[in-house]
Coordinates of C-alpha atoms in Angstrom, one line a residue:
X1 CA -23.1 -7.8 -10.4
X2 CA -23.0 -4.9 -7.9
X3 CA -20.1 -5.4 -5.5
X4 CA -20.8 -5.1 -1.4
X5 CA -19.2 -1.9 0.5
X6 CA -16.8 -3.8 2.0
X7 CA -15.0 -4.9 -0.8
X8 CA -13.8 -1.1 -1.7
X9 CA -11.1 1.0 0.7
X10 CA -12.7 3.9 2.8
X11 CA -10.1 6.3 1.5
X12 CA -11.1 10.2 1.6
X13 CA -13.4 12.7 1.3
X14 CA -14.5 15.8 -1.3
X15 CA -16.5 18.5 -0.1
X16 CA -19.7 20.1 -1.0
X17 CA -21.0 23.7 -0.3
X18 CA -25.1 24.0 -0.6
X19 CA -24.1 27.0 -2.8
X20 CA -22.3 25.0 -5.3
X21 CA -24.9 22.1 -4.6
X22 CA -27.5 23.6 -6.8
X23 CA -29.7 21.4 -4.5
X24 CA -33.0 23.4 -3.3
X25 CA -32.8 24.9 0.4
X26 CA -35.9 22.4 1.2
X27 CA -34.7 19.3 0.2
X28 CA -30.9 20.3 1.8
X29 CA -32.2 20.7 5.0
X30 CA -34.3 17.9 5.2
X31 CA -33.7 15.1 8.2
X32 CA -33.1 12.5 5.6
X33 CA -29.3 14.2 4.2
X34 CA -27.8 14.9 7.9
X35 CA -27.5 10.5 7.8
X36 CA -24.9 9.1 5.7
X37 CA -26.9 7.9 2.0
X38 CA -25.5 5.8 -0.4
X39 CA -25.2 6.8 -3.8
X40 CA -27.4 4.1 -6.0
X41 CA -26.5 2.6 -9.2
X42 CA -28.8 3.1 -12.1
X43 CA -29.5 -0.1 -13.0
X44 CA -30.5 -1.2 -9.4
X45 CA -33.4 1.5 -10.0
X46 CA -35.2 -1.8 -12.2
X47 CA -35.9 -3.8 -9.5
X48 CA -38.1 -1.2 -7.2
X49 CA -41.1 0.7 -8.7
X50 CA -41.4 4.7 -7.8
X51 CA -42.9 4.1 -4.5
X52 CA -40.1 1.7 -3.1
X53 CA -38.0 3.9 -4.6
X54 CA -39.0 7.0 -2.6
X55 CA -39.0 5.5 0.2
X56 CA -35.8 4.0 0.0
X57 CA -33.9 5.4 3.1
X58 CA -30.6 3.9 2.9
X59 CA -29.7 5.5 -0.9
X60 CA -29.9 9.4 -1.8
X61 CA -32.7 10.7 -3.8
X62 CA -32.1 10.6 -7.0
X63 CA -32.8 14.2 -7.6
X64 CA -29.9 15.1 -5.2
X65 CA -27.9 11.9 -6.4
X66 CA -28.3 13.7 -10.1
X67 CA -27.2 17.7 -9.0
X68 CA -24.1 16.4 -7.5
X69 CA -23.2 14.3 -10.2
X70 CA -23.6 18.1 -12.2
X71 CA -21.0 19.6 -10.4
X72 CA -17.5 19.3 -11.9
X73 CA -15.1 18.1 -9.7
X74 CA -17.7 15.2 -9.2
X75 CA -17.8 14.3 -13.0
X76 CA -14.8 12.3 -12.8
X77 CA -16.7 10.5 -9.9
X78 CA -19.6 9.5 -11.7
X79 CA -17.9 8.1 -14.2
X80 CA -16.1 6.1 -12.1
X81 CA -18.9 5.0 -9.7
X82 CA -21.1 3.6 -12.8
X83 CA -18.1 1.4 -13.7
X84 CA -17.9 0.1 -10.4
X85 CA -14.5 1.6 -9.7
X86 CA -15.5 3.8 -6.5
X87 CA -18.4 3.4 -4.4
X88 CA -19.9 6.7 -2.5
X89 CA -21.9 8.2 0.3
X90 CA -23.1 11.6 1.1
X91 CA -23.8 13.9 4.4
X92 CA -25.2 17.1 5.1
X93 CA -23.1 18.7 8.3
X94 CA -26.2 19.7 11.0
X95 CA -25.8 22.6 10.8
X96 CA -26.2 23.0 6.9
X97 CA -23.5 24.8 5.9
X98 CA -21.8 22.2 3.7
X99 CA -22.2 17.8 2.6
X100 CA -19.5 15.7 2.4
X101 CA -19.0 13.0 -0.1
X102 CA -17.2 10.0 0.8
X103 CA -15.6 8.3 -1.8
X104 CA -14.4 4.2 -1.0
X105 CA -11.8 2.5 -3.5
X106 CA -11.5 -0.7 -5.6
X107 CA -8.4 -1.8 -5.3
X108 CA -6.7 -3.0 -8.3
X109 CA -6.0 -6.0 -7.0
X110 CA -9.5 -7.7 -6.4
X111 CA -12.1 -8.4 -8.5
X112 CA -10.3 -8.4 -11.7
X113 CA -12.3 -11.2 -13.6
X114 CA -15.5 -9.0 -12.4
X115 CA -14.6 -5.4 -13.2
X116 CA -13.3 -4.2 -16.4
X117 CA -9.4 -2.1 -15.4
X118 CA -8.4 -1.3 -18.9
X119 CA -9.9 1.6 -19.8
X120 CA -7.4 4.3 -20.0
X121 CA -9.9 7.2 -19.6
X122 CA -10.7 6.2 -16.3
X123 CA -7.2 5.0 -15.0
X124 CA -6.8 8.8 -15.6
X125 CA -9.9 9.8 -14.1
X126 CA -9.5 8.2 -10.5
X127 CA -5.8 9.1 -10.9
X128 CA -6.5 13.4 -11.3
X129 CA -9.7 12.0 -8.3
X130 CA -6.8 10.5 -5.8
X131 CA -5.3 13.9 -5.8
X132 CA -8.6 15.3 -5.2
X133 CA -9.5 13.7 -1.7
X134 CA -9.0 14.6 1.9
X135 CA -8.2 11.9 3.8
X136 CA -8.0 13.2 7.0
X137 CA -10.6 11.6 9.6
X138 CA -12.2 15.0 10.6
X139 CA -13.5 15.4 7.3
X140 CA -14.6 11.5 7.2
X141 CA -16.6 12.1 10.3
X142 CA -18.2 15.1 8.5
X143 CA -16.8 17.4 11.4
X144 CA -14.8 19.5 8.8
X145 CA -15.0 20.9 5.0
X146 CA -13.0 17.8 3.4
X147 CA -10.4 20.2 0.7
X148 CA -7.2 19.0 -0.1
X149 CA -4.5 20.9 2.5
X150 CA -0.5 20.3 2.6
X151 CA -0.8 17.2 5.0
X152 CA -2.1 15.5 2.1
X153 CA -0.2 11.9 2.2
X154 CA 0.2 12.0 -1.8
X155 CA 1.3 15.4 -2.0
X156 CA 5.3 15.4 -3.1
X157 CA 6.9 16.4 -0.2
X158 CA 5.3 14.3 1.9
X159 CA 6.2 10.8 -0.8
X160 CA 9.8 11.5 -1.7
X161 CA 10.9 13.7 0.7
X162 CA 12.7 17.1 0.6
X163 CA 14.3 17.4 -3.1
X164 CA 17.3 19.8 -1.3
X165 CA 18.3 17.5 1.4
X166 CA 22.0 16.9 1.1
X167 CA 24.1 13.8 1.1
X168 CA 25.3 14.2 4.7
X169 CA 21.9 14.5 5.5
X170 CA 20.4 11.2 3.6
X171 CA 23.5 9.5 5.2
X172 CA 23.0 10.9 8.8
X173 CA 19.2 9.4 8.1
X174 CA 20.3 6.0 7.4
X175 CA 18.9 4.0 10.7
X176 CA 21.8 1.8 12.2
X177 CA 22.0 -1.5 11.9
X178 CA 19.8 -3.9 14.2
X179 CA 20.6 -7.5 13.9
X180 CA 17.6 -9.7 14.4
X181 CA 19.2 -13.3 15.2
X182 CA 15.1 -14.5 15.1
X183 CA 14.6 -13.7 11.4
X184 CA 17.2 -16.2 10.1
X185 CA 16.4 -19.6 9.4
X186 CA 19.3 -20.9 8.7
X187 CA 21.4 -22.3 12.0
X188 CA 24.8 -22.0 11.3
X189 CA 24.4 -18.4 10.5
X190 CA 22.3 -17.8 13.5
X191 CA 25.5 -19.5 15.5
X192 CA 27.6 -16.5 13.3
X193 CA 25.5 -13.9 14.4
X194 CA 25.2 -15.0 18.0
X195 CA 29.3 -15.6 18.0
X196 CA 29.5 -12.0 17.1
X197 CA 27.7 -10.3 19.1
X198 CA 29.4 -12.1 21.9
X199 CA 32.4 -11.2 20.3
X200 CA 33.9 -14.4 20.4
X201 CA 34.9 -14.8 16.5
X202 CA 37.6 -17.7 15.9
X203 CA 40.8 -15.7 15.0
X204 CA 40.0 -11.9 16.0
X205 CA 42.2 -10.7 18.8
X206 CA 41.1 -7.0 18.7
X207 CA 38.4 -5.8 20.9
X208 CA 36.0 -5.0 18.5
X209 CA 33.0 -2.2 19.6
X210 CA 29.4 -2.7 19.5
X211 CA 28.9 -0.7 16.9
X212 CA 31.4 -3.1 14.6
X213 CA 29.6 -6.4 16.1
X214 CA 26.3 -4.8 14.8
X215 CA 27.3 -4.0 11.4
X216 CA 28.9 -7.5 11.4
X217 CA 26.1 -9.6 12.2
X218 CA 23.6 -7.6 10.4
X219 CA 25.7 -8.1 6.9
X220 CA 26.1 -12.2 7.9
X221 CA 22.0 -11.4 8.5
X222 CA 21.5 -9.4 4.6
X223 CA 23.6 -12.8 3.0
X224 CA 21.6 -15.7 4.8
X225 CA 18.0 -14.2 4.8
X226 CA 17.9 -11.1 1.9
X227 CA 14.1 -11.0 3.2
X228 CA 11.4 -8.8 1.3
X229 CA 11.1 -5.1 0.7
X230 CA 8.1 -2.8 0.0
X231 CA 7.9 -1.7 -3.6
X232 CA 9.3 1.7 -3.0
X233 CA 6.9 3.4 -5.6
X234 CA 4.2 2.7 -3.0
X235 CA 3.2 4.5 -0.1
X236 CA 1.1 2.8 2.5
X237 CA -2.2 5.1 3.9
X238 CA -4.6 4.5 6.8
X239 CA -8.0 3.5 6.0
X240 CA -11.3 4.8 7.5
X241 CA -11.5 1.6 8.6
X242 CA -8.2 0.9 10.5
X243 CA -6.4 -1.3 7.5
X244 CA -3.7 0.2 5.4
X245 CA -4.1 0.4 1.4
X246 CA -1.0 1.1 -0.9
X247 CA -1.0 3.1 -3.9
X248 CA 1.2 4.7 -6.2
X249 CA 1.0 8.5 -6.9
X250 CA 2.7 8.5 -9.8
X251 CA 0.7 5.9 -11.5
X252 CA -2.6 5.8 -9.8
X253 CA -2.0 2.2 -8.7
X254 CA -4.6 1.2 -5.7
X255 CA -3.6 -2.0 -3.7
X256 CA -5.1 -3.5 -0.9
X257 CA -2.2 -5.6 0.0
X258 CA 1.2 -4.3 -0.4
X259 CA 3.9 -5.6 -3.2
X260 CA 6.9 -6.5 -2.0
X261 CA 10.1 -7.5 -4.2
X262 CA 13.2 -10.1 -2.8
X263 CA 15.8 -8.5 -0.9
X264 CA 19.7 -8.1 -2.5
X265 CA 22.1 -9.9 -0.7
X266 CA 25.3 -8.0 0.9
X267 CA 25.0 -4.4 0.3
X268 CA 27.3 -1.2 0.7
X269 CA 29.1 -0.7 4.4
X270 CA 28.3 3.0 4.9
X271 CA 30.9 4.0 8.0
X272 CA 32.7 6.8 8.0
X273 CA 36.6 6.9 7.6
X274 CA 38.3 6.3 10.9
X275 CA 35.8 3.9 11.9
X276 CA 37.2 0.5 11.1
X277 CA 36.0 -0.7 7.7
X278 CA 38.8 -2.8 7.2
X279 CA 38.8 -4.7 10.7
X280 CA 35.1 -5.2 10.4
X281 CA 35.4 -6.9 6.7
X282 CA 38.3 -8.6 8.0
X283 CA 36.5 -10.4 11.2
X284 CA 33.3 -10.7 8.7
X285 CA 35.7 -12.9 6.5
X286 CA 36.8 -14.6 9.5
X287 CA 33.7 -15.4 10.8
X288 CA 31.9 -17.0 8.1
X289 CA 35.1 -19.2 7.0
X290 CA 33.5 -22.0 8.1
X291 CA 29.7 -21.9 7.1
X292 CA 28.8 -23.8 4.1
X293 CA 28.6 -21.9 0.8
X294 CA 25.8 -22.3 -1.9
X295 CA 25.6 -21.9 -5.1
X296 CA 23.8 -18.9 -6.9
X297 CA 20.0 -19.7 -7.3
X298 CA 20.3 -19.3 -11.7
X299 CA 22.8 -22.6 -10.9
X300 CA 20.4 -24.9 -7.9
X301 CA 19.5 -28.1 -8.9
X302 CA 15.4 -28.4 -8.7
X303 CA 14.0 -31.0 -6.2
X304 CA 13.0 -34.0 -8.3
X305 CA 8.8 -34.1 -8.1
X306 CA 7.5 -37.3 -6.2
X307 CA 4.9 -39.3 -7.9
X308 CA 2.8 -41.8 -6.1
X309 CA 3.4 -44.2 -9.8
X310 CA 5.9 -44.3 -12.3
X311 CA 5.5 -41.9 -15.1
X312 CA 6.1 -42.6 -18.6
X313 CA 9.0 -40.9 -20.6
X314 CA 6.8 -38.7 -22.3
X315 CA 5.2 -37.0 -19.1
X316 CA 8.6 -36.5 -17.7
X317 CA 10.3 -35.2 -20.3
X318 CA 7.0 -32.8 -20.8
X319 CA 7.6 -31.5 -17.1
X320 CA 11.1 -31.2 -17.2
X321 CA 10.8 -29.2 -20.1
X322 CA 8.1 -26.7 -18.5
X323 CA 9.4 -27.1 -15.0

């Protein structure tokens, strides 16, 4: 089963020079390579003769498709593309002087049951071709020589960050808090939030500043409604097409929807000394004196199951025990 175009991730680009291309001067000038060509998959060739074949104008010809696959930074591509892991499509710029491969993505996460991931050799493969790729939209358009430049989104300093930044600094970085009364269900911690930000908190006399309030009702926020966070091994990039994909440069990982993990309740109250830690504990104690507690989620009961008829012992005792 060949998979449509839409189901891969227009991600970046690789370039070509006709001197490198070992492709006649004839045949890379011809009208037919300054369109956009698909790259075709061997064992579609079955279905046409040699005459439907050559005249085939959505797909390269296979005598060009063949000399790029010869050149070596697009080995690693043809291996890939006859397992179905990439799909790609080839240019030649008007005025001659270079082509431009576009290579499109299967994420990792479709497909599975049709597409065989566990080969190793090509995990490594479209891992060393990731690191390849220009993903910049001038070279997608074919307007410039797609090579891999230090605005690459998967180069190091660009994922993690500067390796010398100090602590001051990462702290100084930390964005403030910004409580969002609209993200938590629950209403008697809304209430919370909304009583301190109005700074009316049962108990506290001292005038507290924003800054405290904020910090306040964003912790009451973290314990009601931990939310979800991004894996932070993923970084999210723009597709050609206007959707973001994830993927993991250390591992290779391609996702088309992003991985998230539940959120910690509480966390550490970063303020520096001075600046009223203690009173802000203090009127976070006093403000959630009242709101009902809950147990930790290892000690919830379950919901008991509803049943439109009685179920014998057997089945119950069967789906408590797998429940």
């Amino acid at each position: 089963m060949h998979l449509l175009r839409h189901d891969y991730i227009p991600a970046g680009c690789l370039g070509v020079s006709f001197d490198d291309s070992n492709i006649t001067k004839e045949t890379w000038d011809t009208i037919n390579l300054k369109v956009w060509r698909s790259f075709r998959h061997h064992s579609s060739l079955d279905q046409f003769d040699d005459k439907q074949v050559r005249a085939d104008h959505d797909h390269l010809p296979i005598n060009v498709q063949e000399r790029l696959f010869q050149l070596q930074f697009l080995q690693l591509a043809s291996l890939l593309f006859k397992s179905q892991w990439i799909d790609l499509e080839f240019c030649v710029h008007e005025d001659g002087s270079y082509g431009t491969v576009r290579v499109y993505l299967l994420p990792d996460d479709a497909y599975r049951g049709l597409i065989d991931r566990t080969s190793l050799s090509l995990k490594k493969s479209r891992h060393r071709l990731l690191h390849l790729l220009d993903y910049s939209t001038d070279a997608w358009e074919g307007n410039t020589f797609a090579c891999v430049d230090g605005s690459s989104p998967l180069r190091g300093d660009n994922v993690a960050g500067d390796e010398n930044e100090s602590l001051l600094q990462v702290f100084n970085n930390i964005p403030s808090p910004n409580p969002a009364t609209d993200l938590v269900t629950d209403a008697y911690a809304q209430d919370s939030m909304n009583d301190i930000l109005e700074h009316t908190i049962p108990g506290v006399t001292t005038e507290l500043y924003a800054y405290q309030r904020r910090s306040i009702a964003v912790m009451v926020q973290k314990e009601a409604e931990p939310s979800k966070v991004l894996d932070p091994r993923l970084i999210a990039i723009d597709g050609h097409d206007g959707t973001p994909w994830y993927t993991d440069p250390v591992a290779g990982t391609i996702l088309r929807e992003p991985r998230y993990y539940d959120g910690v309740c509480g966390g550490i109250l970063a303020e520096e000394m001075g600046s009223g830690k203690t009173i802000i504990c203090l009127a976070l104690i006093l403000a959630t004196r009242n709101l009902p507690t809950r147990p930790p989620e290892l000690y919830r009961g379950i919901s008991c199951p509803e049943r439109t008829k009685i179920a014998s012992l057997a089945d119950m005792a069967a789906a408590c025990a797998t429940r």
